[in-house]
GROMACS .gro file of C-alpha atoms in nm:
model
  216
    1MET     CA    1   0.006   0.010   0.000
    2ARG     CA    2   0.169   0.320  -0.120
    3ILE     CA    3   0.115   0.636   0.115
    4LYS     CA    4   0.060   0.948  -0.092
    5VAL     CA    5   0.239   1.256   0.080
    6PRO     CA    6   0.062   1.597   0.048
    7THR     CA    7   0.238   1.818  -0.216
    8TYR     CA    8   0.255   2.092   0.075
    9LEU     CA    9   0.426   1.859   0.320
   10ALA     CA   10   0.696   1.744   0.067
   11ILE     CA   11   0.757   2.132  -0.040
   12SER     CA   12   0.792   2.236   0.327
   13PHE     CA   13   1.034   1.950   0.403
   14ALA     CA   14   1.252   2.055   0.102
   15VAL     CA   15   1.248   2.409   0.191
   16ALA     CA   16   1.328   2.328   0.566
   17ILE     CA   17   1.628   2.118   0.437
   18LEU     CA   18   1.762   2.387   0.226
   19CYS     CA   19   1.737   2.647   0.508
   20SER     CA   20   1.884   2.423   0.774
   21LEU     CA   21   2.177   2.337   0.531
   22ALA     CA   22   2.229   2.720   0.477
   23VAL     CA   23   2.234   2.758   0.831
   24LEU     CA   24   2.477   2.479   0.888
   25TYR     CA   25   2.723   2.627   0.633
   26ALA     CA   26   2.683   2.966   0.771
   27THR     CA   27   2.749   2.871   1.159
   28ILE     CA   28   2.938   2.540   1.187
   29PHE     CA   29   3.235   2.596   0.942
   30PRO     CA   30   3.305   2.956   1.061
   31TYR     CA   31   3.265   2.832   1.426
   32GLN     CA   32   3.516   2.562   1.360
   33SER     CA   33   3.752   2.814   1.193
   34TYR     CA   34   3.710   3.036   1.507
   35ILE     CA   35   3.808   2.738   1.737
   36GLU     CA   36   4.111   2.638   1.531
   37LYS     CA   37   4.258   2.977   1.476
   38VAL     CA   38   4.151   3.181   1.782
   39ALA     CA   39   4.009   2.993   2.089
   40TYR     CA   40   4.221   2.678   2.083
   41PRO     CA   41   4.551   2.860   2.046
   42ALA     CA   42   4.461   3.117   2.329
   43TYR     CA   43   4.396   2.821   2.548
   44LEU     CA   44   4.713   2.651   2.475
   45GLU     CA   45   4.879   2.958   2.608
   46THR     CA   46   4.718   2.921   2.949
   47VAL     CA   47   4.810   2.551   2.973
   48GLU     CA   48   5.142   2.473   3.169
   49THR     CA   49   5.280   2.148   3.041
   50GLY     CA   50   5.632   1.997   2.984
   51PRO     CA   51   5.931   1.975   3.214
   52GLY     CA   52   5.926   2.224   3.495
   53SER     CA   53   5.555   2.257   3.500
   54VAL     CA   54   5.352   2.122   3.790
   55GLY     CA   55   5.278   1.734   3.731
   56TYR     CA   56   5.576   1.697   3.493
   57ASP     CA   57   5.929   1.609   3.533
   58ALA     CA   58   6.166   1.855   3.676
   59ALA     CA   59   6.347   2.087   3.445
   60GLU     CA   60   6.725   2.177   3.489
   61ASN     CA   61   6.641   2.490   3.676
   62THR     CA   62   6.376   2.341   3.897
   63PRO     CA   63   6.473   2.361   4.271
   64HIS     CA   64   6.476   2.035   4.462
   65ALA     CA   65   6.295   2.038   4.816
   66THR     CA   66   6.398   1.806   5.091
   67SER     CA   67   6.246   1.974   5.392
   68LEU     CA   68   5.946   2.165   5.481
   69ALA     CA   69   6.137   2.484   5.501
   70ASP     CA   70   6.247   2.415   5.130
   71ILE     CA   71   5.884   2.357   5.034
   72GLN     CA   72   5.785   2.686   5.195
   73GLN     CA   73   6.055   2.868   5.017
   74TYR     CA   74   5.957   2.800   4.639
   75ASP     CA   75   5.673   2.846   4.437
   76THR     CA   76   5.720   2.519   4.251
   77PHE     CA   77   5.973   2.265   4.317
   78ALA     CA   78   6.067   1.884   4.277
   79LEU     CA   79   6.029   1.703   4.630
   80GLU     CA   80   6.281   1.437   4.722
   81VAL     CA   81   6.123   1.162   4.948
   82ILE     CA   82   6.224   0.836   5.101
   83HIS     CA   83   5.879   0.713   5.118
   84TYR     CA   84   5.531   0.792   4.951
   85LYS     CA   85   5.255   0.579   5.093
   86SER     CA   86   4.875   0.609   4.970
   87ALA     CA   87   4.706   0.759   5.275
   88GLU     CA   88   4.327   0.816   5.173
   89ALA     CA   89   4.077   0.933   4.918
   90VAL     CA   90   3.887   1.269   4.988
   91ASP     CA   91   3.641   1.392   4.747
   92ASN     CA   92   3.779   1.141   4.484
   93GLN     CA   93   4.124   1.264   4.509
   94TRP     CA   94   4.391   1.022   4.655
   95TYR     CA   95   4.635   1.183   4.901
   96TYR     CA   96   4.972   1.029   4.993
   97ASN     CA   97   5.195   1.051   5.308
   98LEU     CA   98   5.535   1.179   5.178
   99THR     CA   99   5.832   1.106   5.413
  100LEU     CA  100   6.126   1.364   5.368
  101PRO     CA  101   6.474   1.280   5.401
  102ASN     CA  102   6.474   1.467   5.747
  103GLY     CA  103   6.210   1.247   5.861
  104GLU     CA  104   5.933   1.520   5.817
  105VAL     CA  105   5.610   1.386   5.670
  106VAL     CA  106   5.363   1.604   5.451
  107ILE     CA  107   5.063   1.535   5.260
  108GLY     CA  108   5.077   1.505   4.901
  109HIS     CA  109   4.845   1.472   4.584
  110LEU     CA  110   4.993   1.282   4.294
  111PRO     CA  111   4.875   1.212   3.939
  112ARG     CA  112   4.785   0.859   3.811
  113ASN     CA  113   5.084   0.698   3.677
  114ALA     CA  114   5.312   0.966   3.822
  115HIS     CA  115   5.675   0.944   3.699
  116ILE     CA  116   5.860   0.889   4.017
  117GLN     CA  117   6.233   0.850   3.968
  118GLY     CA  118   6.495   0.691   4.186
  119ILE     CA  119   6.770   0.933   4.234
  120GLY     CA  120   7.013   0.733   4.476
  121THR     CA  121   7.018   0.702   4.833
  122THR     CA  122   7.051   0.916   5.135
  123GLU     CA  123   7.358   0.919   5.341
  124SER     CA  124   7.179   0.673   5.598
  125GLY     CA  125   7.128   0.444   5.289
  126ASP     CA  126   6.761   0.508   5.250
  127ALA     CA  127   6.632   0.497   4.885
  128LEU     CA  128   6.581   0.846   4.759
  129TYR     CA  129   6.294   0.930   4.502
  130LEU     CA  130   6.222   1.236   4.293
  131LEU     CA  131   5.838   1.327   4.255
  132PRO     CA  132   5.683   1.541   3.972
  133VAL     CA  133   5.712   1.907   4.004
  134GLY     CA  134   5.476   2.023   4.276
  135ARG     CA  135   5.341   2.338   4.453
  136TRP     CA  136   5.243   2.395   4.823
  137ASN     CA  137   4.869   2.427   4.847
  138THR     CA  138   4.615   2.476   5.125
  139LEU     CA  139   4.430   2.151   5.222
  140ASN     CA  140   4.066   2.192   5.233
  141LEU     CA  141   3.894   1.887   5.409
  142PRO     CA  142   3.505   1.835   5.430
  143ASP     CA  143   3.357   1.980   5.745
  144GLY     CA  144   3.347   1.725   6.028
  145TYR     CA  145   3.635   1.529   5.860
  146SER     CA  146   3.816   1.285   6.121
  147GLY     CA  147   4.007   1.071   5.871
  148ALA     CA  148   4.376   0.971   5.841
  149LEU     CA  149   4.465   1.312   5.710
  150SER     CA  150   4.374   1.486   6.035
  151GLY     CA  151   4.641   1.294   6.230
  152GLU     CA  152   4.924   1.457   6.406
  153GLY     CA  153   5.201   1.290   6.247
  154TYR     CA  154   5.252   1.586   5.959
  155ALA     CA  155   5.491   1.865   5.970
  156ASP     CA  156   5.202   2.082   5.839
  157SER     CA  157   4.842   1.918   5.828
  158ALA     CA  158   4.691   2.231   5.678
  159HIS     CA  159   4.874   2.224   5.358
  160PHE     CA  160   4.965   1.946   5.092
  161VAL     CA  161   5.189   1.929   4.808
  162GLU     CA  162   4.998   1.931   4.476
  163CYS     CA  163   5.180   1.716   4.206
  164VAL     CA  164   4.890   1.723   3.966
  165GLY     CA  165   4.906   1.986   3.690
  166ASP     CA  166   4.728   2.068   3.377
  167GLU     CA  167   4.627   1.823   3.127
  168CYS     CA  168   4.640   1.944   2.768
  169LEU     CA  169   4.284   1.885   2.587
  170THR     CA  170   4.310   1.798   2.230
  171ILE     CA  171   4.127   2.046   2.002
  172GLY     CA  172   3.837   1.794   1.980
  173GLU     CA  173   3.801   1.762   2.362
  174PHE     CA  174   3.835   2.135   2.402
  175THR     CA  175   3.555   2.217   2.131
  176LEU     CA  176   3.325   1.971   2.298
  177GLN     CA  177   3.375   2.151   2.631
  178GLN     CA  178   3.254   2.475   2.497
  179PRO     CA  179   2.903   2.583   2.598
  180SER     CA  180   2.854   2.745   2.264
  181TYR     CA  181   2.918   2.425   2.105
  182LYS     CA  182   2.585   2.260   2.183
  183ILE     CA  183   2.388   2.570   2.063
  184VAL     CA  184   2.589   2.594   1.726
  185SER     CA  185   2.574   2.226   1.646
  186LYS     CA  186   2.208   2.186   1.723
  187LEU     CA  187   2.090   2.536   1.558
  188TRP     CA  188   2.025   2.381   1.217
  189ILE     CA  189   1.787   2.133   1.363
  190VAL     CA  190   1.602   2.394   1.527
  191VAL     CA  191   1.584   2.593   1.198
  192PHE     CA  192   1.485   2.277   1.008
  193ILE     CA  193   1.182   2.205   1.264
  194LEU     CA  194   1.061   2.584   1.260
  195VAL     CA  195   1.088   2.621   0.894
  196ASP     CA  196   0.925   2.277   0.818
  197ILE     CA  197   0.638   2.357   1.045
  198ALA     CA  198   0.592   2.723   0.923
  199CYS     CA  199   0.611   2.630   0.555
  200ALA     CA  200   0.358   2.348   0.612
  201VAL     CA  201   0.105   2.584   0.779
  202ILE     CA  202   0.140   2.853   0.529
  203LEU     CA  203   0.117   2.618   0.225
  204LYS     CA  204  -0.182   2.420   0.378
  205ARG     CA  205  -0.376   2.766   0.423
  206ARG     CA  206  -0.290   2.851   0.069
  207LYS     CA  207  -0.422   2.533  -0.052
  208LYS     CA  208  -0.738   2.571   0.142
  209ALA     CA  209  -0.777   2.909   0.029
  210ARG     CA  210  -0.753   2.816  -0.338
  211GLN     CA  211  -1.004   2.520  -0.276
  212ALA     CA  212  -1.231   2.761  -0.113
  213ALA     CA  213  -1.201   3.022  -0.422
  214GLN     CA  214  -1.244   2.729  -0.677
  215GLY     CA  215  -1.574   2.628  -0.484
  216LYS     CA  216  -1.720   2.961  -0.540
   0.00000   0.00000   0.00000
């Protein structure tokens, strides 16, 4: 059984397709060009990655910290430790107990698969490790928290060594995170629906008007 589609519906559908394609070409491609030439390059300038940046290997000029006094002295540093032991997860972040060569213990936050380098031993024979570059940050624990990180064994329990830095997004990931992307990418659909409905209503009214005029 063949279904006959009214002519006005077929015409309105075709017009809606043409209008939505016009909107697609007028918005998507200029928007992609803007992302590639303006927005993404500007984003890359704000991201700190590579040797010497937080979360990455130390550069030649990155200072090493071996004590709490050293940590508090530098904006960023590569921390030398003799032990790094997982302590507790808080707000989906794993914190570690970091034992420094002088015996002080501080709290640390390390990235997944952190590149931890063995750099020899201390004078007493303990293995010595170098963590990714970090910075000294304030530790904000949930109200009423009473877990492992609230212990008294830390040289400073109000701060932690943040060794998780920026992760550079690909241009595709960056584009998908833009609030305007969803609007631009769906605009042609909205135009198609509105034009299709408007054309169908107008053409149907015209058809009825012609039929009424012929019936007089």
